Amino acid sequence: MAQYTLEDLRGDAGRLGLLHVAGPVDSRIVVRVDMAAVDRLDAVPAGTLVIIPGEEQPPPYRIDVALRQASARGLAGIVFTTAVALAETATVLATRGGVPVFSAAGIGAADLAKTIDRAISGGASEAMMRGAHAVSAATEAAEASESTPESILAAASGALGIELSMIADPTVTWAASDAVCIGEVPVGRLVAATTDGATAVSVPVIASLLSRVVQRQSRDRYAPTQSRADLLVELVLAESSRVEGFVGQAARLGLPLPQSHVVAWLAPTHTADAEARAPRSVQPALELFVLQLVESREEMWHAAFLQDDLMLVCTEEHGAGDHQRRVREVARLIQHQARELAGTEWAYTLGLGTPKLGALGLRQSAAEARIAAESAIAAGRLGGVELTDVTGLRRVLLDVYASPISRDLLHDVLRPLDELGPERALNAVRTLLVYLAHGRSLVHAGKELMLHPNGVGYRMRRIREQLDIDLDDPDVRFAVELACRVRLLGAG
């Protein structure tokens, strides 16, 4: 069992209600604690910490005599249960005689003796008391309006007599008793300089208090950014007719929509199961990583999740050089972190849009980035970085694809083909598009599809029956061809 020293007593002073008044505090052992009158120290054994009861300070000459007796008998120290103001002679006697003097104003002598005796014994009850005191001190610090992790650690360390600190540890899990988390995202762990029964009792509770304060700080720090991110999701998913209505709301939130925007789109895919959802723990951890990553950068950044996909938006002044390059650099770091969080069986494919002005431009860049990622996934290019090709007809189709209502209307045209299953439906859409693009020529369509004209004709009869549409009507043909192109654009 570890021996209790005067240094330990000073470390427990806050918990015990002691104030060091005079005399040296060193590594001498406190053998026992006892109560005695100020004029009855001549029979107290060596190594004893003497508690002198009384609500009034003894006369100065009595204190001087007591200090000489304590030094002669080798006592561990003297504790007065009242506030004491030592005369200069008493201070000199305490220093020269090696007798530490403490005061414990307002504390009952018997209760104090029991508490110190438990500390000297070092038993389970003492550990529970120290642990409970540390929890109480940490809780009081956490309840303060300006509480910080540092203030909680300082209060708990002082009460415990053991230094506590919060360290970064990438291996800690959110369920660990010493984990400090924001929600379910571990940001570190609480460690003690030395461990004993008191730390075992108090560390889990103090870690929980730290987690709450850290989460509150994170909420206060990132709340404006997250509110703007929510608005961006609404903007990207809204109908084109509603876009202008977001400008005023965005301005109130500090989001300059008229400026230039570049969007990166990060989409997860399980390498063995394309239909699997990304692990639930990835999203909050990745969001926190992004917020911390971009916090100190000059550009304005926002990250928002649409189901499992991450949309990263970077906003700058119009004409800023290398806008897309900066987005790519940051997005690559996020892509790497996503892989680390999700595991090796997951691939994160990154699509990059081009710089665009205004609210409509932001939607366009988002559509470009999303299609670039989805096209790469459909083509089997998982885990890479895909740039957007926005030339010619593809640019027009991207505008159509960016509108949810237009996309849904065109999808309805081809919806009956989905009953064939994903692969057969995709083949049917490709056949239909080639057939229409070649002016409904079975011969020319067959050359591109590498089929006999009769084979193309057979496929087209099945497709006509499935869709139940009149391809002799030019307006219908136009709508069907546009629907095919948009469908294939999203499928790569």
PDB file of N, CA and C in Angstrom, residues 365-458:
ATOM      1  N   SER A 365     -23.287  22.987 -61.196  1.00  0.00           N
ATOM      2  CA  SER A 365     -22.029  22.369 -60.770  1.00  0.00           C
ATOM      3  C   SER A 365     -22.289  21.106 -59.972  1.00  0.00           C
ATOM      4  N   ALA A 366     -23.349  21.131 -59.136  1.00  0.00           N
ATOM      5  CA  ALA A 366     -23.702  19.938 -58.360  1.00  0.00           C
ATOM      6  C   ALA A 366     -24.134  18.795 -59.270  1.00  0.00           C
ATOM      7  N   ALA A 367     -24.924  19.128 -60.305  1.00  0.00           N
ATOM      8  CA  ALA A 367     -25.349  18.090 -61.257  1.00  0.00           C
ATOM      9  C   ALA A 367     -24.148  17.518 -61.996  1.00  0.00           C
ATOM     10  N   GLU A 368     -23.220  18.377 -62.395  1.00  0.00           N
ATOM     11  CA  GLU A 368     -22.016  17.904 -63.075  1.00  0.00           C
ATOM     12  C   GLU A 368     -21.227  16.943 -62.194  1.00  0.00           C
ATOM     13  N   ALA A 369     -21.015  17.349 -60.947  1.00  0.00           N
ATOM     14  CA  ALA A 369     -20.219  16.527 -60.032  1.00  0.00           C
ATOM     15  C   ALA A 369     -20.899  15.198 -59.756  1.00  0.00           C
ATOM     16  N   ARG A 370     -22.211  15.248 -59.558  1.00  0.00           N
ATOM     17  CA  ARG A 370     -22.948  14.019 -59.252  1.00  0.00           C
ATOM     18  C   ARG A 370     -22.914  13.059 -60.440  1.00  0.00           C
ATOM     19  N   ILE A 371     -23.136  13.585 -61.626  1.00  0.00           N
ATOM     20  CA  ILE A 371     -23.143  12.723 -62.813  1.00  0.00           C
ATOM     21  C   ILE A 371     -21.751  12.165 -63.074  1.00  0.00           C
ATOM     22  N   ALA A 372     -20.719  12.980 -62.845  1.00  0.00           N
ATOM     23  CA  ALA A 372     -19.353  12.488 -63.037  1.00  0.00           C
ATOM     24  C   ALA A 372     -19.079  11.302 -62.125  1.00  0.00           C
ATOM     25  N   ALA A 373     -19.501  11.406 -60.855  1.00  0.00           N
ATOM     26  CA  ALA A 373     -19.290  10.299 -59.910  1.00  0.00           C
ATOM     27  C   ALA A 373     -20.133   9.094 -60.287  1.00  0.00           C
ATOM     28  N   GLU A 374     -21.420   9.315 -60.594  1.00  0.00           N
ATOM     29  CA  GLU A 374     -22.308   8.197 -60.920  1.00  0.00           C
ATOM     30  C   GLU A 374     -21.894   7.507 -62.217  1.00  0.00           C
ATOM     31  N   SER A 375     -21.441   8.284 -63.185  1.00  0.00           N
ATOM     32  CA  SER A 375     -21.002   7.696 -64.455  1.00  0.00           C
ATOM     33  C   SER A 375     -19.771   6.821 -64.243  1.00  0.00           C
ATOM     34  N   ALA A 376     -18.837   7.289 -63.421  1.00  0.00           N
ATOM     35  CA  ALA A 376     -17.638   6.500 -63.143  1.00  0.00           C
ATOM     36  C   ALA A 376     -17.993   5.208 -62.436  1.00  0.00           C
ATOM     37  N   ILE A 377     -18.928   5.265 -61.491  1.00  0.00           N
ATOM     38  CA  ILE A 377     -19.339   4.062 -60.765  1.00  0.00           C
ATOM     39  C   ILE A 377     -20.011   3.079 -61.715  1.00  0.00           C
ATOM     40  N   ALA A 378     -20.894   3.607 -62.581  1.00  0.00           N
ATOM     41  CA  ALA A 378     -21.580   2.738 -63.534  1.00  0.00           C
ATOM     42  C   ALA A 378     -20.609   2.070 -64.493  1.00  0.00           C
ATOM     43  N   ALA A 379     -19.509   2.750 -64.803  1.00  0.00           N
ATOM     44  CA  ALA A 379     -18.507   2.196 -65.713  1.00  0.00           C
ATOM     45  C   ALA A 379     -17.483   1.321 -64.992  1.00  0.00           C
ATOM     46  N   GLY A 380     -17.648   1.161 -63.681  1.00  0.00           N
ATOM     47  CA  GLY A 380     -16.729   0.313 -62.924  1.00  0.00           C
ATOM     48  C   GLY A 380     -15.451   0.996 -62.485  1.00  0.00           C
ATOM     49  N   ARG A 381     -15.373   2.317 -62.627  1.00  0.00           N
ATOM     50  CA  ARG A 381     -14.172   3.049 -62.206  1.00  0.00           C
ATOM     51  C   ARG A 381     -14.389   3.549 -60.781  1.00  0.00           C
ATOM     52  N   LEU A 382     -14.258   2.654 -59.816  1.00  0.00           N
ATOM     53  CA  LEU A 382     -14.539   2.976 -58.428  1.00  0.00           C
ATOM     54  C   LEU A 382     -13.320   3.594 -57.747  1.00  0.00           C
ATOM     55  N   GLY A 383     -13.582   4.567 -56.884  1.00  0.00           N
ATOM     56  CA  GLY A 383     -12.541   5.101 -56.025  1.00  0.00           C
ATOM     57  C   GLY A 383     -11.634   6.138 -56.642  1.00  0.00           C
ATOM     58  N   GLY A 384     -11.930   6.586 -57.865  1.00  0.00           N
ATOM     59  CA  GLY A 384     -11.070   7.562 -58.525  1.00  0.00           C
ATOM     60  C   GLY A 384     -11.625   8.968 -58.439  1.00  0.00           C
ATOM     61  N   VAL A 385     -11.056   9.845 -59.248  1.00  0.00           N
ATOM     62  CA  VAL A 385     -11.503  11.235 -59.353  1.00  0.00           C
ATOM     63  C   VAL A 385     -11.941  11.471 -60.783  1.00  0.00           C
ATOM     64  N   GLU A 386     -13.172  11.939 -60.965  1.00  0.00           N
ATOM     65  CA  GLU A 386     -13.738  12.132 -62.297  1.00  0.00           C
ATOM     66  C   GLU A 386     -14.050  13.608 -62.522  1.00  0.00           C
ATOM     67  N   LEU A 387     -13.546  14.152 -63.625  1.00  0.00           N
ATOM     68  CA  LEU A 387     -13.872  15.521 -64.017  1.00  0.00           C
ATOM     69  C   LEU A 387     -15.073  15.522 -64.940  1.00  0.00           C
ATOM     70  N   THR A 388     -15.723  16.665 -65.057  1.00  0.00           N
ATOM     71  CA  THR A 388     -16.939  16.769 -65.860  1.00  0.00           C
ATOM     72  C   THR A 388     -16.628  17.269 -67.259  1.00  0.00           C
ATOM     73  N   ASP A 389     -17.215  16.582 -68.241  1.00  0.00           N
ATOM     74  CA  ASP A 389     -17.146  17.032 -69.630  1.00  0.00           C
ATOM     75  C   ASP A 389     -18.470  17.732 -69.941  1.00  0.00           C
ATOM     76  N   VAL A 390     -18.416  19.049 -70.153  1.00  0.00           N
ATOM     77  CA  VAL A 390     -19.661  19.803 -70.329  1.00  0.00           C
ATOM     78  C   VAL A 390     -19.690  20.471 -71.695  1.00  0.00           C
ATOM     79  N   THR A 391     -19.415  19.719 -72.744  1.00  0.00           N
ATOM     80  CA  THR A 391     -19.426  20.279 -74.099  1.00  0.00           C
ATOM     81  C   THR A 391     -20.658  19.800 -74.846  1.00  0.00           C
ATOM     82  N   GLY A 392     -21.128  20.590 -75.802  1.00  0.00           N
ATOM     83  CA  GLY A 392     -22.179  20.192 -76.721  1.00  0.00           C
ATOM     84  C   GLY A 392     -23.466  19.776 -76.043  1.00  0.00           C
ATOM     85  N   LEU A 393     -24.049  18.666 -76.548  1.00  0.00           N
ATOM     86  CA  LEU A 393     -25.340  18.187 -76.066  1.00  0.00           C
ATOM     87  C   LEU A 393     -25.286  17.805 -74.591  1.00  0.00           C
ATOM     88  N   ARG A 394     -24.129  17.307 -74.143  1.00  0.00           N
ATOM     89  CA  ARG A 394     -24.022  16.885 -72.745  1.00  0.00           C
ATOM     90  C   ARG A 394     -24.296  18.047 -71.790  1.00  0.00           C
ATOM     91  N   ARG A 395     -23.896  19.236 -72.180  1.00  0.00           N
ATOM     92  CA  ARG A 395     -24.150  20.407 -71.321  1.00  0.00           C
ATOM     93  C   ARG A 395     -25.639  20.673 -71.203  1.00  0.00           C
ATOM     94  N   VAL A 396     -26.362  20.549 -72.308  1.00  0.00           N
ATOM     95  CA  VAL A 396     -27.818  20.750 -72.277  1.00  0.00           C
ATOM     96  C   VAL A 396     -28.475  19.680 -71.402  1.00  0.00           C
ATOM     97  N   LEU A 397     -28.021  18.435 -71.565  1.00  0.00           N
ATOM     98  CA  LEU A 397     -28.601  17.352 -70.780  1.00  0.00           C
ATOM     99  C   LEU A 397     -28.339  17.528 -69.286  1.00  0.00           C
ATOM    100  N   LEU A 398     -27.188  18.076 -68.956  1.00  0.00           N
ATOM    101  CA  LEU A 398     -26.888  18.324 -67.554  1.00  0.00           C
ATOM    102  C   LEU A 398     -27.872  19.318 -66.951  1.00  0.00           C
ATOM    103  N   ASP A 399     -28.263  20.327 -67.727  1.00  0.00           N
ATOM    104  CA  ASP A 399     -29.252  21.281 -67.241  1.00  0.00           C
ATOM    105  C   ASP A 399     -30.578  20.589 -66.958  1.00  0.00           C
ATOM    106  N   VAL A 400     -30.968  19.672 -67.830  1.00  0.00           N
ATOM    107  CA  VAL A 400     -32.210  18.917 -67.631  1.00  0.00           C
ATOM    108  C   VAL A 400     -32.074  18.017 -66.408  1.00  0.00           C
ATOM    109  N   TYR A 401     -30.927  17.358 -66.310  1.00  0.00           N
ATOM    110  CA  TYR A 401     -30.703  16.421 -65.212  1.00  0.00           C
ATOM    111  C   TYR A 401     -30.691  17.147 -63.866  1.00  0.00           C
ATOM    112  N   ALA A 402     -30.274  18.401 -63.856  1.00  0.00           N
ATOM    113  CA  ALA A 402     -30.184  19.154 -62.609  1.00  0.00           C
ATOM    114  C   ALA A 402     -31.546  19.493 -62.036  1.00  0.00           C
ATOM    115  N   SER A 403     -32.605  19.405 -62.834  1.00  0.00           N
ATOM    116  CA  SER A 403     -33.949  19.713 -62.352  1.00  0.00           C
ATOM    117  C   SER A 403     -34.643  18.420 -61.921  1.00  0.00           C
ATOM    118  N   PRO A 404     -34.974  18.260 -60.642  1.00  0.00           N
ATOM    119  CA  PRO A 404     -35.636  17.028 -60.193  1.00  0.00           C
ATOM    120  C   PRO A 404     -36.948  16.757 -60.912  1.00  0.00           C
ATOM    121  N   ILE A 405     -37.755  17.818 -61.151  1.00  0.00           N
ATOM    122  CA  ILE A 405     -39.048  17.572 -61.800  1.00  0.00           C
ATOM    123  C   ILE A 405     -38.869  17.122 -63.243  1.00  0.00           C
ATOM    124  N   SER A 406     -37.906  17.731 -63.968  1.00  0.00           N
ATOM    125  CA  SER A 406     -37.647  17.307 -65.352  1.00  0.00           C
ATOM    126  C   SER A 406     -37.121  15.878 -65.382  1.00  0.00           C
ATOM    127  N   ARG A 407     -36.225  15.578 -64.441  1.00  0.00           N
ATOM    128  CA  ARG A 407     -35.650  14.237 -64.382  1.00  0.00           C
ATOM    129  C   ARG A 407     -36.745  13.199 -64.102  1.00  0.00           C
ATOM    130  N   ASP A 408     -37.647  13.524 -63.185  1.00  0.00           N
ATOM    131  CA  ASP A 408     -38.714  12.581 -62.835  1.00  0.00           C
ATOM    132  C   ASP A 408     -39.699  12.400 -63.986  1.00  0.00           C
ATOM    133  N   LEU A 409     -40.019  13.500 -64.668  1.00  0.00           N
ATOM    134  CA  LEU A 409     -40.953  13.383 -65.798  1.00  0.00           C
ATOM    135  C   LEU A 409     -40.383  12.506 -66.902  1.00  0.00           C
ATOM    136  N   LEU A 410     -39.121  12.703 -67.220  1.00  0.00           N
ATOM    137  CA  LEU A 410     -38.501  11.891 -68.263  1.00  0.00           C
ATOM    138  C   LEU A 410     -38.324  10.450 -67.799  1.00  0.00           C
ATOM    139  N   HIS A 411     -38.083  10.270 -66.501  1.00  0.00           N
ATOM    140  CA  HIS A 411     -37.967   8.908 -65.986  1.00  0.00           C
ATOM    141  C   HIS A 411     -39.292   8.163 -66.128  1.00  0.00           C
ATOM    142  N   ASP A 412     -40.419   8.881 -65.941  1.00  0.00           N
ATOM    143  CA  ASP A 412     -41.733   8.246 -66.066  1.00  0.00           C
ATOM    144  C   ASP A 412     -41.961   7.682 -67.467  1.00  0.00           C
ATOM    145  N   VAL A 413     -41.367   8.351 -68.465  1.00  0.00           N
ATOM    146  CA  VAL A 413     -41.542   7.878 -69.843  1.00  0.00           C
ATOM    147  C   VAL A 413     -41.003   6.464 -69.997  1.00  0.00           C
ATOM    148  N   LEU A 414     -39.878   6.183 -69.356  1.00  0.00           N
ATOM    149  CA  LEU A 414     -39.212   4.884 -69.521  1.00  0.00           C
ATOM    150  C   LEU A 414     -39.478   3.924 -68.371  1.00  0.00           C
ATOM    151  N   ARG A 415     -40.294   4.330 -67.388  1.00  0.00           N
ATOM    152  CA  ARG A 415     -40.500   3.519 -66.187  1.00  0.00           C
ATOM    153  C   ARG A 415     -40.963   2.092 -66.495  1.00  0.00           C
ATOM    154  N   PRO A 416     -41.839   1.857 -67.512  1.00  0.00           N
ATOM    155  CA  PRO A 416     -42.262   0.467 -67.780  1.00  0.00           C
ATOM    156  C   PRO A 416     -41.093  -0.473 -68.100  1.00  0.00           C
ATOM    157  N   LEU A 417     -40.010   0.063 -68.643  1.00  0.00           N
ATOM    158  CA  LEU A 417     -38.870  -0.805 -68.969  1.00  0.00           C
ATOM    159  C   LEU A 417     -38.181  -1.332 -67.715  1.00  0.00           C
ATOM    160  N   ASP A 418     -38.362  -0.645 -66.586  1.00  0.00           N
ATOM    161  CA  ASP A 418     -37.711  -1.076 -65.350  1.00  0.00           C
ATOM    162  C   ASP A 418     -38.218  -2.426 -64.874  1.00  0.00           C
ATOM    163  N   GLU A 419     -39.400  -2.829 -65.365  1.00  0.00           N
ATOM    164  CA  GLU A 419     -39.929  -4.140 -64.992  1.00  0.00           C
ATOM    165  C   GLU A 419     -39.079  -5.279 -65.553  1.00  0.00           C
ATOM    166  N   LEU A 420     -38.219  -4.954 -66.524  1.00  0.00           N
ATOM    167  CA  LEU A 420     -37.365  -5.981 -67.121  1.00  0.00           C
ATOM    168  C   LEU A 420     -36.162  -6.312 -66.242  1.00  0.00           C
ATOM    169  N   GLY A 421     -35.914  -5.501 -65.250  1.00  0.00           N
ATOM    170  CA  GLY A 421     -34.716  -5.671 -64.435  1.00  0.00           C
ATOM    171  C   GLY A 421     -33.659  -4.648 -64.851  1.00  0.00           C
ATOM    172  N   PRO A 422     -32.712  -4.307 -63.981  1.00  0.00           N
ATOM    173  CA  PRO A 422     -31.752  -3.230 -64.261  1.00  0.00           C
ATOM    174  C   PRO A 422     -30.951  -3.434 -65.541  1.00  0.00           C
ATOM    175  N   GLU A 423     -30.378  -4.611 -65.739  1.00  0.00           N
ATOM    176  CA  GLU A 423     -29.506  -4.826 -66.898  1.00  0.00           C
ATOM    177  C   GLU A 423     -30.292  -4.830 -68.197  1.00  0.00           C
ATOM    178  N   ARG A 424     -31.410  -5.558 -68.224  1.00  0.00           N
ATOM    179  CA  ARG A 424     -32.207  -5.614 -69.460  1.00  0.00           C
ATOM    180  C   ARG A 424     -32.841  -4.257 -69.763  1.00  0.00           C
ATOM    181  N   ALA A 425     -33.231  -3.523 -68.726  1.00  0.00           N
ATOM    182  CA  ALA A 425     -33.803  -2.185 -68.939  1.00  0.00           C
ATOM    183  C   ALA A 425     -32.759  -1.258 -69.555  1.00  0.00           C
ATOM    184  N   LEU A 426     -31.528  -1.342 -69.083  1.00  0.00           N
ATOM    185  CA  LEU A 426     -30.458  -0.495 -69.618  1.00  0.00           C
ATOM    186  C   LEU A 426     -30.188  -0.842 -71.083  1.00  0.00           C
ATOM    187  N   ASN A 427     -30.163  -2.117 -71.418  1.00  0.00           N
ATOM    188  CA  ASN A 427     -29.974  -2.528 -72.814  1.00  0.00           C
ATOM    189  C   ASN A 427     -31.120  -2.034 -73.695  1.00  0.00           C
ATOM    190  N   ALA A 428     -32.326  -2.069 -73.140  1.00  0.00           N
ATOM    191  CA  ALA A 428     -33.489  -1.610 -73.912  1.00  0.00           C
ATOM    192  C   ALA A 428     -33.390  -0.109 -74.175  1.00  0.00           C
ATOM    193  N   VAL A 429     -32.973   0.665 -73.174  1.00  0.00           N
ATOM    194  CA  VAL A 429     -32.842   2.119 -73.343  1.00  0.00           C
ATOM    195  C   VAL A 429     -31.778   2.421 -74.391  1.00  0.00           C
ATOM    196  N   ARG A 430     -30.667   1.707 -74.359  1.00  0.00           N
ATOM    197  CA  ARG A 430     -29.597   1.934 -75.342  1.00  0.00           C
ATOM    198  C   ARG A 430     -30.082   1.587 -76.754  1.00  0.00           C
ATOM    199  N   THR A 431     -30.787   0.481 -76.872  1.00  0.00           N
ATOM    200  CA  THR A 431     -31.323   0.092 -78.183  1.00  0.00           C
ATOM    201  C   THR A 431     -32.286   1.151 -78.707  1.00  0.00           C
ATOM    202  N   LEU A 432     -33.167   1.628 -77.825  1.00  0.00           N
ATOM    203  CA  LEU A 432     -34.156   2.617 -78.221  1.00  0.00           C
ATOM    204  C   LEU A 432     -33.484   3.914 -78.656  1.00  0.00           C
ATOM    205  N   LEU A 433     -32.463   4.352 -77.922  1.00  0.00           N
ATOM    206  CA  LEU A 433     -31.781   5.591 -78.270  1.00  0.00           C
ATOM    207  C   LEU A 433     -31.078   5.473 -79.622  1.00  0.00           C
ATOM    208  N   VAL A 434     -30.374   4.383 -79.843  1.00  0.00           N
ATOM    209  CA  VAL A 434     -29.666   4.203 -81.118  1.00  0.00           C
ATOM    210  C   VAL A 434     -30.663   4.158 -82.272  1.00  0.00           C
ATOM    211  N   TYR A 435     -31.765   3.478 -82.069  1.00  0.00           N
ATOM    212  CA  TYR A 435     -32.796   3.361 -83.096  1.00  0.00           C
ATOM    213  C   TYR A 435     -33.335   4.745 -83.469  1.00  0.00           C
ATOM    214  N   LEU A 436     -33.641   5.561 -82.465  1.00  0.00           N
ATOM    215  CA  LEU A 436     -34.188   6.887 -82.737  1.00  0.00           C
ATOM    216  C   LEU A 436     -33.122   7.820 -83.300  1.00  0.00           C
ATOM    217  N   ALA A 437     -31.880   7.722 -82.783  1.00  0.00           N
ATOM    218  CA  ALA A 437     -30.806   8.591 -83.257  1.00  0.00           C
ATOM    219  C   ALA A 437     -30.490   8.352 -84.725  1.00  0.00           C
ATOM    220  N   HIS A 438     -30.738   7.146 -85.233  1.00  0.00           N
ATOM    221  CA  HIS A 438     -30.489   6.824 -86.644  1.00  0.00           C
ATOM    222  C   HIS A 438     -31.756   6.897 -87.477  1.00  0.00           C
ATOM    223  N   GLY A 439     -32.677   7.745 -87.025  1.00  0.00           N
ATOM    224  CA  GLY A 439     -33.876   7.978 -87.832  1.00  0.00           C
ATOM    225  C   GLY A 439     -34.724   6.744 -87.999  1.00  0.00           C
ATOM    226  N   ARG A 440     -34.728   5.870 -86.997  1.00  0.00           N
ATOM    227  CA  ARG A 440     -35.502   4.628 -86.983  1.00  0.00           C
ATOM    228  C   ARG A 440     -35.082   3.655 -88.078  1.00  0.00           C
ATOM    229  N   SER A 441     -33.819   3.737 -88.478  1.00  0.00           N
ATOM    230  CA  SER A 441     -33.280   2.805 -89.481  1.00  0.00           C
ATOM    231  C   SER A 441     -32.774   1.554 -88.769  1.00  0.00           C
ATOM    232  N   LEU A 442     -33.376   0.409 -89.108  1.00  0.00           N
ATOM    233  CA  LEU A 442     -32.942  -0.854 -88.499  1.00  0.00           C
ATOM    234  C   LEU A 442     -31.531  -1.215 -88.935  1.00  0.00           C
ATOM    235  N   VAL A 443     -31.182  -0.870 -90.160  1.00  0.00           N
ATOM    236  CA  VAL A 443     -29.865  -1.221 -90.700  1.00  0.00           C
ATOM    237  C   VAL A 443     -28.771  -0.438 -89.981  1.00  0.00           C
ATOM    238  N   HIS A 444     -28.935   0.906 -89.939  1.00  0.00           N
ATOM    239  CA  HIS A 444     -27.903   1.725 -89.301  1.00  0.00           C
ATOM    240  C   HIS A 444     -27.822   1.471 -87.793  1.00  0.00           C
ATOM    241  N   ALA A 445     -28.990   1.267 -87.180  1.00  0.00           N
ATOM    242  CA  ALA A 445     -28.983   0.948 -85.745  1.00  0.00           C
ATOM    243  C   ALA A 445     -28.293  -0.380 -85.502  1.00  0.00           C
ATOM    244  N   GLY A 446     -28.519  -1.356 -86.392  1.00  0.00           N
ATOM    245  CA  GLY A 446     -27.898  -2.667 -86.234  1.00  0.00           C
ATOM    246  C   GLY A 446     -26.388  -2.597 -86.326  1.00  0.00           C
ATOM    247  N   LYS A 447     -25.868  -1.704 -87.217  1.00  0.00           N
ATOM    248  CA  LYS A 447     -24.417  -1.576 -87.336  1.00  0.00           C
ATOM    249  C   LYS A 447     -23.808  -1.073 -86.031  1.00  0.00           C
ATOM    250  N   GLU A 448     -24.448  -0.067 -85.415  1.00  0.00           N
ATOM    251  CA  GLU A 448     -23.890   0.472 -84.170  1.00  0.00           C
ATOM    252  C   GLU A 448     -24.035  -0.516 -83.019  1.00  0.00           C
ATOM    253  N   LEU A 449     -25.158  -1.247 -83.022  1.00  0.00           N
ATOM    254  CA  LEU A 449     -25.381  -2.198 -81.932  1.00  0.00           C
ATOM    255  C   LEU A 449     -24.752  -3.559 -82.207  1.00  0.00           C
ATOM    256  N   MET A 450     -24.181  -3.693 -83.414  1.00  0.00           N
ATOM    257  CA  MET A 450     -23.594  -4.973 -83.843  1.00  0.00           C
ATOM    258  C   MET A 450     -24.623  -6.100 -83.781  1.00  0.00           C
ATOM    259  N   LEU A 451     -25.819  -5.771 -84.320  1.00  0.00           N
ATOM    260  CA  LEU A 451     -26.913  -6.729 -84.401  1.00  0.00           C
ATOM    261  C   LEU A 451     -27.431  -6.797 -85.838  1.00  0.00           C
ATOM    262  N   HIS A 452     -28.052  -7.916 -86.198  1.00  0.00           N
ATOM    263  CA  HIS A 452     -28.737  -8.012 -87.483  1.00  0.00           C
ATOM    264  C   HIS A 452     -29.957  -7.103 -87.430  1.00  0.00           C
ATOM    265  N   PRO A 453     -30.314  -6.444 -88.525  1.00  0.00           N
ATOM    266  CA  PRO A 453     -31.500  -5.586 -88.528  1.00  0.00           C
ATOM    267  C   PRO A 453     -32.735  -6.264 -87.960  1.00  0.00           C
ATOM    268  N   ASN A 454     -32.873  -7.587 -88.256  1.00  0.00           N
ATOM    269  CA  ASN A 454     -34.030  -8.303 -87.710  1.00  0.00           C
ATOM    270  C   ASN A 454     -33.990  -8.364 -86.184  1.00  0.00           C
ATOM    271  N   GLY A 455     -32.736  -8.453 -85.658  1.00  0.00           N
ATOM    272  CA  GLY A 455     -32.596  -8.460 -84.197  1.00  0.00           C
ATOM    273  C   GLY A 455     -33.007  -7.139 -83.595  1.00  0.00           C
ATOM    274  N   VAL A 456     -32.632  -6.037 -84.272  1.00  0.00           N
ATOM    275  CA  VAL A 456     -33.046  -4.723 -83.797  1.00  0.00           C
ATOM    276  C   VAL A 456     -34.570  -4.603 -83.865  1.00  0.00           C
ATOM    277  N   GLY A 457     -35.152  -5.083 -84.967  1.00  0.00           N
ATOM    278  CA  GLY A 457     -36.596  -5.017 -85.124  1.00  0.00           C
ATOM    279  C   GLY A 457     -37.321  -5.799 -84.038  1.00  0.00           C
ATOM    280  N   TYR A 458     -36.767  -6.988 -83.681  1.00  0.00           N
ATOM    281  CA  TYR A 458     -37.386  -7.798 -82.626  1.00  0.00           C
ATOM    282  C   TYR A 458     -37.350  -7.047 -81.285  1.00  0.00           C
TER     283      TYR A 458
END
